[in-house]
Each structure stands twice: as C-alpha cells, then as structure tokens.
Amino acid sequence: MSGTSIWIMIIGVSLVSILPRILPVALFSRYEFPKPLKRWLSFVAPAVLGALTALSILAPEGDINISIHNRYIWAFIPTLLVAIKTRSLFYSLLVGIVTMALIYNFV
C-alpha cells in the first residue's frame, strides 16, 4: 500500500466519522423545534445510555445471564443505590469500581 493510499484512507475515514456529527448541527441549529419534540429528544440520550448499561450488565459475554453467578449484577446493585442516593457520578463510579475490585479479588 502506497503512502498516497494511506493518506486517502485516513482522510476518507475522517470524513465518514465527522460528517454524521457535524451535518445535523449545521443543518438544524437554526431551527426552533416544537416543545414536544424537544422533550422527546431529551429522553434519547438517557435511553441509549440505559440500554448500553443494561446490555453490559445482563449480557457481558454476549448471552443474557440473569443468574447469581453474574458478577456485574452484584456490582450494579450498590452502584445504582449510590447513584440514586447521591446523584453523583464520582461516587457512583467509585462504588462501582471498588465493588468490582472486591468481587474479582474476594469472590
């Protein structure tokens, strides 16, 4: 593969990566969306995050594992409780990391 091909590939991949992020902002930033649509859009990010989190916890190895042997569920429970109680990302991450470390080392 020549140097020119590598540069063309890098530029092409960069454009493919950046265009889906810039185009919606460039096209729709001038428009004022209706309030129901704004409200609906405000739920998209938390829903996607929740779906990704659920997938990581319930199917860590690709298959759904809702059993007592799933370590991620045991780490998720105290993390969720701390997140609800404190509403702090720092404390939630701290509890999740410490819980996973304890589970991996002592269970």
PDB file of N, CA and C in Angstrom, residues 19-89:
ATOM      1  N   LEU A  19     -18.606  13.729   9.492  1.00  0.00           N
ATOM      2  CA  LEU A  19     -19.796  14.260   8.818  1.00  0.00           C
ATOM      3  C   LEU A  19     -21.101  13.944   9.547  1.00  0.00           C
ATOM      4  N   PRO A  20     -21.322  12.713  10.051  1.00  0.00           N
ATOM      5  CA  PRO A  20     -22.582  12.479  10.776  1.00  0.00           C
ATOM      6  C   PRO A  20     -22.707  13.303  12.051  1.00  0.00           C
ATOM      7  N   ARG A  21     -21.609  13.814  12.553  1.00  0.00           N
ATOM      8  CA  ARG A  21     -21.687  14.645  13.760  1.00  0.00           C
ATOM      9  C   ARG A  21     -21.919  16.101  13.419  1.00  0.00           C
ATOM     10  N   ILE A  22     -21.316  16.570  12.344  1.00  0.00           N
ATOM     11  CA  ILE A  22     -21.389  17.986  12.020  1.00  0.00           C
ATOM     12  C   ILE A  22     -22.647  18.327  11.226  1.00  0.00           C
ATOM     13  N   LEU A  23     -23.057  17.478  10.302  1.00  0.00           N
ATOM     14  CA  LEU A  23     -24.193  17.803   9.443  1.00  0.00           C
ATOM     15  C   LEU A  23     -25.480  18.092  10.205  1.00  0.00           C
ATOM     16  N   PRO A  24     -25.893  17.274  11.173  1.00  0.00           N
ATOM     17  CA  PRO A  24     -27.132  17.618  11.891  1.00  0.00           C
ATOM     18  C   PRO A  24     -27.038  18.953  12.616  1.00  0.00           C
ATOM     19  N   VAL A  25     -25.904  19.243  13.198  1.00  0.00           N
ATOM     20  CA  VAL A  25     -25.751  20.520  13.900  1.00  0.00           C
ATOM     21  C   VAL A  25     -25.787  21.664  12.898  1.00  0.00           C
ATOM     22  N   ALA A  26     -25.100  21.498  11.781  1.00  0.00           N
ATOM     23  CA  ALA A  26     -25.068  22.557  10.777  1.00  0.00           C
ATOM     24  C   ALA A  26     -26.439  22.780  10.145  1.00  0.00           C
ATOM     25  N   LEU A  27     -27.192  21.723   9.934  1.00  0.00           N
ATOM     26  CA  LEU A  27     -28.480  21.865   9.257  1.00  0.00           C
ATOM     27  C   LEU A  27     -29.598  22.309  10.192  1.00  0.00           C
ATOM     28  N   PHE A  28     -29.601  21.828  11.426  1.00  0.00           N
ATOM     29  CA  PHE A  28     -30.759  22.058  12.294  1.00  0.00           C
ATOM     30  C   PHE A  28     -30.518  23.067  13.408  1.00  0.00           C
ATOM     31  N   SER A  29     -29.350  23.655  13.490  1.00  0.00           N
ATOM     32  CA  SER A  29     -29.085  24.593  14.591  1.00  0.00           C
ATOM     33  C   SER A  29     -29.857  25.889  14.428  1.00  0.00           C
ATOM     34  N   ARG A  30     -30.296  26.203  13.232  1.00  0.00           N
ATOM     35  CA  ARG A  30     -31.015  27.460  13.014  1.00  0.00           C
ATOM     36  C   ARG A  30     -32.511  27.331  13.278  1.00  0.00           C
ATOM     37  N   TYR A  31     -32.989  26.116  13.366  1.00  0.00           N
ATOM     38  CA  TYR A  31     -34.427  25.904  13.524  1.00  0.00           C
ATOM     39  C   TYR A  31     -34.796  25.754  14.990  1.00  0.00           C
ATOM     40  N   GLU A  32     -35.968  26.237  15.308  1.00  0.00           N
ATOM     41  CA  GLU A  32     -36.518  26.069  16.659  1.00  0.00           C
ATOM     42  C   GLU A  32     -37.508  24.910  16.614  1.00  0.00           C
ATOM     43  N   PHE A  33     -37.190  23.857  17.342  1.00  0.00           N
ATOM     44  CA  PHE A  33     -38.053  22.686  17.347  1.00  0.00           C
ATOM     45  C   PHE A  33     -39.241  22.912  18.273  1.00  0.00           C
ATOM     46  N   PRO A  34     -40.363  22.270  17.983  1.00  0.00           N
ATOM     47  CA  PRO A  34     -41.522  22.355  18.893  1.00  0.00           C
ATOM     48  C   PRO A  34     -41.182  21.732  20.255  1.00  0.00           C
ATOM     49  N   LYS A  35     -41.842  22.235  21.297  1.00  0.00           N
ATOM     50  CA  LYS A  35     -41.549  21.764  22.657  1.00  0.00           C
ATOM     51  C   LYS A  35     -41.759  20.261  22.842  1.00  0.00           C
ATOM     52  N   PRO A  36     -42.832  19.660  22.280  1.00  0.00           N
ATOM     53  CA  PRO A  36     -42.959  18.198  22.459  1.00  0.00           C
ATOM     54  C   PRO A  36     -41.789  17.433  21.846  1.00  0.00           C
ATOM     55  N   LEU A  37     -41.301  17.905  20.696  1.00  0.00           N
ATOM     56  CA  LEU A  37     -40.163  17.230  20.072  1.00  0.00           C
ATOM     57  C   LEU A  37     -38.902  17.414  20.916  1.00  0.00           C
ATOM     58  N   LYS A  38     -38.708  18.635  21.472  1.00  0.00           N
ATOM     59  CA  LYS A  38     -37.555  18.867  22.359  1.00  0.00           C
ATOM     60  C   LYS A  38     -37.619  17.956  23.573  1.00  0.00           C
ATOM     61  N   ARG A  39     -38.823  17.839  24.136  1.00  0.00           N
ATOM     62  CA  ARG A  39     -38.984  16.980  25.315  1.00  0.00           C
ATOM     63  C   ARG A  39     -38.684  15.532  24.956  1.00  0.00           C
ATOM     64  N   TRP A  40     -39.189  15.082  23.807  1.00  0.00           N
ATOM     65  CA  TRP A  40     -38.944  13.717  23.377  1.00  0.00           C
ATOM     66  C   TRP A  40     -37.457  13.493  23.134  1.00  0.00           C
ATOM     67  N   LEU A  41     -36.804  14.441  22.511  1.00  0.00           N
ATOM     68  CA  LEU A  41     -35.371  14.296  22.238  1.00  0.00           C
ATOM     69  C   LEU A  41     -34.544  14.280  23.518  1.00  0.00           C
ATOM     70  N   SER A  42     -35.050  14.929  24.574  1.00  0.00           N
ATOM     71  CA  SER A  42     -34.291  14.945  25.828  1.00  0.00           C
ATOM     72  C   SER A  42     -34.205  13.554  26.460  1.00  0.00           C
ATOM     73  N   PHE A  43     -35.093  12.648  26.065  1.00  0.00           N
ATOM     74  CA  PHE A  43     -35.067  11.298  26.622  1.00  0.00           C
ATOM     75  C   PHE A  43     -34.195  10.337  25.821  1.00  0.00           C
ATOM     76  N   VAL A  44     -33.724  10.757  24.668  1.00  0.00           N
ATOM     77  CA  VAL A  44     -32.973   9.845  23.804  1.00  0.00           C
ATOM     78  C   VAL A  44     -31.639   9.456  24.442  1.00  0.00           C
ATOM     79  N   ALA A  45     -30.878  10.424  24.899  1.00  0.00           N
ATOM     80  CA  ALA A  45     -29.553  10.116  25.460  1.00  0.00           C
ATOM     81  C   ALA A  45     -29.646   9.213  26.691  1.00  0.00           C
ATOM     82  N   PRO A  46     -30.529   9.522  27.680  1.00  0.00           N
ATOM     83  CA  PRO A  46     -30.638   8.592  28.815  1.00  0.00           C
ATOM     84  C   PRO A  46     -31.116   7.210  28.415  1.00  0.00           C
ATOM     85  N   ALA A  47     -31.999   7.135  27.419  1.00  0.00           N
ATOM     86  CA  ALA A  47     -32.479   5.812  26.981  1.00  0.00           C
ATOM     87  C   ALA A  47     -31.362   5.009  26.338  1.00  0.00           C
ATOM     88  N   VAL A  48     -30.549   5.666  25.525  1.00  0.00           N
ATOM     89  CA  VAL A  48     -29.430   4.959  24.892  1.00  0.00           C
ATOM     90  C   VAL A  48     -28.427   4.518  25.951  1.00  0.00           C
ATOM     91  N   LEU A  49     -28.128   5.405  26.890  1.00  0.00           N
ATOM     92  CA  LEU A  49     -27.191   5.053  27.963  1.00  0.00           C
ATOM     93  C   LEU A  49     -27.731   3.891  28.792  1.00  0.00           C
ATOM     94  N   GLY A  50     -29.024   3.925  29.113  1.00  0.00           N
ATOM     95  CA  GLY A  50     -29.626   2.828  29.868  1.00  0.00           C
ATOM     96  C   GLY A  50     -29.574   1.519  29.110  1.00  0.00           C
ATOM     97  N   ALA A  51     -29.827   1.567  27.809  1.00  0.00           N
ATOM     98  CA  ALA A  51     -29.782   0.337  27.009  1.00  0.00           C
ATOM     99  C   ALA A  51     -28.361  -0.222  26.960  1.00  0.00           C
ATOM    100  N   LEU A  52     -27.387   0.650  26.788  1.00  0.00           N
ATOM    101  CA  LEU A  52     -25.996   0.175  26.754  1.00  0.00           C
ATOM    102  C   LEU A  52     -25.574  -0.387  28.105  1.00  0.00           C
ATOM    103  N   THR A  53     -26.022   0.262  29.178  1.00  0.00           N
ATOM    104  CA  THR A  53     -25.693  -0.221  30.516  1.00  0.00           C
ATOM    105  C   THR A  53     -26.342  -1.575  30.772  1.00  0.00           C
ATOM    106  N   ALA A  54     -27.608  -1.702  30.420  1.00  0.00           N
ATOM    107  CA  ALA A  54     -28.307  -2.972  30.623  1.00  0.00           C
ATOM    108  C   ALA A  54     -27.642  -4.092  29.839  1.00  0.00           C
ATOM    109  N   LEU A  55     -27.245  -3.794  28.623  1.00  0.00           N
ATOM    110  CA  LEU A  55     -26.572  -4.803  27.810  1.00  0.00           C
ATOM    111  C   LEU A  55     -25.251  -5.228  28.445  1.00  0.00           C
ATOM    112  N   SER A  56     -24.508  -4.267  28.964  1.00  0.00           N
ATOM    113  CA  SER A  56     -23.218  -4.594  29.584  1.00  0.00           C
ATOM    114  C   SER A  56     -23.386  -5.394  30.859  1.00  0.00           C
ATOM    115  N   ILE A  57     -24.461  -5.142  31.588  1.00  0.00           N
ATOM    116  CA  ILE A  57     -24.664  -5.827  32.868  1.00  0.00           C
ATOM    117  C   ILE A  57     -25.292  -7.207  32.673  1.00  0.00           C
ATOM    118  N   LEU A  58     -26.309  -7.276  31.830  1.00  0.00           N
ATOM    119  CA  LEU A  58     -27.059  -8.520  31.697  1.00  0.00           C
ATOM    120  C   LEU A  58     -26.461  -9.485  30.684  1.00  0.00           C
ATOM    121  N   ALA A  59     -25.670  -8.988  29.751  1.00  0.00           N
ATOM    122  CA  ALA A  59     -25.063  -9.864  28.749  1.00  0.00           C
ATOM    123  C   ALA A  59     -23.594  -9.506  28.561  1.00  0.00           C
ATOM    124  N   PRO A  60     -22.787  -9.667  29.597  1.00  0.00           N
ATOM    125  CA  PRO A  60     -21.391  -9.238  29.472  1.00  0.00           C
ATOM    126  C   PRO A  60     -20.572 -10.056  28.487  1.00  0.00           C
ATOM    127  N   GLU A  61     -20.998 -11.273  28.233  1.00  0.00           N
ATOM    128  CA  GLU A  61     -20.243 -12.121  27.305  1.00  0.00           C
ATOM    129  C   GLU A  61     -21.050 -12.435  26.052  1.00  0.00           C
ATOM    130  N   GLY A  62     -22.076 -11.645  25.799  1.00  0.00           N
ATOM    131  CA  GLY A  62     -22.852 -11.807  24.579  1.00  0.00           C
ATOM    132  C   GLY A  62     -24.175 -12.511  24.780  1.00  0.00           C
ATOM    133  N   ASP A  63     -24.257 -13.388  25.766  1.00  0.00           N
ATOM    134  CA  ASP A  63     -25.502 -14.091  26.074  1.00  0.00           C
ATOM    135  C   ASP A  63     -26.083 -13.519  27.356  1.00  0.00           C
ATOM    136  N   ILE A  64     -27.410 -13.439  27.401  1.00  0.00           N
ATOM    137  CA  ILE A  64     -28.058 -12.896  28.591  1.00  0.00           C
ATOM    138  C   ILE A  64     -27.836 -13.843  29.755  1.00  0.00           C
ATOM    139  N   ASN A  65     -27.342 -13.275  30.842  1.00  0.00           N
ATOM    140  CA  ASN A  65     -27.018 -14.069  32.028  1.00  0.00           C
ATOM    141  C   ASN A  65     -27.634 -13.397  33.248  1.00  0.00           C
ATOM    142  N   ILE A  66     -28.856 -13.801  33.581  1.00  0.00           N
ATOM    143  CA  ILE A  66     -29.511 -13.282  34.776  1.00  0.00           C
ATOM    144  C   ILE A  66     -29.457 -14.390  35.812  1.00  0.00           C
ATOM    145  N   SER A  67     -28.337 -14.477  36.481  1.00  0.00           N
ATOM    146  CA  SER A  67     -28.173 -15.522  37.486  1.00  0.00           C
ATOM    147  C   SER A  67     -27.337 -14.970  38.635  1.00  0.00           C
ATOM    148  N   ILE A  68     -27.221 -15.768  39.661  1.00  0.00           N
ATOM    149  CA  ILE A  68     -26.454 -15.367  40.833  1.00  0.00           C
ATOM    150  C   ILE A  68     -24.953 -15.328  40.526  1.00  0.00           C
ATOM    151  N   HIS A  69     -24.539 -15.946  39.449  1.00  0.00           N
ATOM    152  CA  HIS A  69     -23.125 -16.012  39.083  1.00  0.00           C
ATOM    153  C   HIS A  69     -22.664 -14.817  38.238  1.00  0.00           C
ATOM    154  N   ASN A  70     -23.587 -13.946  37.855  1.00  0.00           N
ATOM    155  CA  ASN A  70     -23.231 -12.770  37.069  1.00  0.00           C
ATOM    156  C   ASN A  70     -22.676 -11.698  38.011  1.00  0.00           C
ATOM    157  N   ARG A  71     -21.380 -11.480  37.953  1.00  0.00           N
ATOM    158  CA  ARG A  71     -20.723 -10.512  38.847  1.00  0.00           C
ATOM    159  C   ARG A  71     -21.177  -9.088  38.588  1.00  0.00           C
ATOM    160  N   TYR A  72     -21.517  -8.796  37.355  1.00  0.00           N
ATOM    161  CA  TYR A  72     -21.881  -7.424  37.002  1.00  0.00           C
ATOM    162  C   TYR A  72     -23.177  -6.992  37.677  1.00  0.00           C
ATOM    163  N   ILE A  73     -24.092  -7.944  37.851  1.00  0.00           N
ATOM    164  CA  ILE A  73     -25.336  -7.605  38.547  1.00  0.00           C
ATOM    165  C   ILE A  73     -25.032  -7.252  40.001  1.00  0.00           C
ATOM    166  N   TRP A  74     -24.137  -8.002  40.622  1.00  0.00           N
ATOM    167  CA  TRP A  74     -23.798  -7.732  42.023  1.00  0.00           C
ATOM    168  C   TRP A  74     -23.079  -6.400  42.179  1.00  0.00           C
ATOM    169  N   ALA A  75     -22.305  -6.010  41.198  1.00  0.00           N
ATOM    170  CA  ALA A  75     -21.647  -4.704  41.257  1.00  0.00           C
ATOM    171  C   ALA A  75     -22.615  -3.577  40.919  1.00  0.00           C
ATOM    172  N   PHE A  76     -23.605  -3.890  40.098  1.00  0.00           N
ATOM    173  CA  PHE A  76     -24.563  -2.868  39.680  1.00  0.00           C
ATOM    174  C   PHE A  76     -25.481  -2.441  40.822  1.00  0.00           C
ATOM    175  N   ILE A  77     -25.849  -3.356  41.684  1.00  0.00           N
ATOM    176  CA  ILE A  77     -26.832  -3.053  42.733  1.00  0.00           C
ATOM    177  C   ILE A  77     -26.339  -1.947  43.678  1.00  0.00           C
ATOM    178  N   PRO A  78     -25.161  -2.064  44.308  1.00  0.00           N
ATOM    179  CA  PRO A  78     -24.731  -0.954  45.168  1.00  0.00           C
ATOM    180  C   PRO A  78     -24.432   0.321  44.386  1.00  0.00           C
ATOM    181  N   THR A  79     -23.972   0.167  43.156  1.00  0.00           N
ATOM    182  CA  THR A  79     -23.699   1.347  42.334  1.00  0.00           C
ATOM    183  C   THR A  79     -24.978   2.113  42.040  1.00  0.00           C
ATOM    184  N   LEU A  80     -26.038   1.385  41.713  1.00  0.00           N
ATOM    185  CA  LEU A  80     -27.326   2.029  41.450  1.00  0.00           C
ATOM    186  C   LEU A  80     -27.854   2.711  42.703  1.00  0.00           C
ATOM    187  N   LEU A  81     -27.734   2.048  43.843  1.00  0.00           N
ATOM    188  CA  LEU A  81     -28.222   2.650  45.091  1.00  0.00           C
ATOM    189  C   LEU A  81     -27.472   3.934  45.420  1.00  0.00           C
ATOM    190  N   VAL A  82     -26.151   3.925  45.235  1.00  0.00           N
ATOM    191  CA  VAL A  82     -25.362   5.137  45.493  1.00  0.00           C
ATOM    192  C   VAL A  82     -25.725   6.223  44.486  1.00  0.00           C
ATOM    193  N   ALA A  83     -25.942   5.849  43.241  1.00  0.00           N
ATOM    194  CA  ALA A  83     -26.304   6.836  42.226  1.00  0.00           C
ATOM    195  C   ALA A  83     -27.647   7.479  42.546  1.00  0.00           C
ATOM    196  N   ILE A  84     -28.605   6.677  42.999  1.00  0.00           N
ATOM    197  CA  ILE A  84     -29.917   7.224  43.350  1.00  0.00           C
ATOM    198  C   ILE A  84     -29.805   8.116  44.576  1.00  0.00           C
ATOM    199  N   LYS A  85     -29.043   7.675  45.560  1.00  0.00           N
ATOM    200  CA  LYS A  85     -28.933   8.416  46.811  1.00  0.00           C
ATOM    201  C   LYS A  85     -28.153   9.716  46.642  1.00  0.00           C
ATOM    202  N   THR A  86     -26.994   9.667  45.967  1.00  0.00           N
ATOM    203  CA  THR A  86     -26.119  10.843  45.897  1.00  0.00           C
ATOM    204  C   THR A  86     -26.289  11.651  44.619  1.00  0.00           C
ATOM    205  N   ARG A  87     -26.732  11.017  43.545  1.00  0.00           N
ATOM    206  CA  ARG A  87     -26.805  11.646  42.222  1.00  0.00           C
ATOM    207  C   ARG A  87     -25.444  12.212  41.810  1.00  0.00           C
ATOM    208  N   SER A  88     -24.405  11.521  42.208  1.00  0.00           N
ATOM    209  CA  SER A  88     -23.040  11.947  41.916  1.00  0.00           C
ATOM    210  C   SER A  88     -22.361  10.899  41.042  1.00  0.00           C
ATOM    211  N   LEU A  89     -21.864  11.336  39.905  1.00  0.00           N
ATOM    212  CA  LEU A  89     -21.152  10.428  39.016  1.00  0.00           C
ATOM    213  C   LEU A  89     -19.886   9.916  39.672  1.00  0.00           C
TER     214      LEU A  89
END
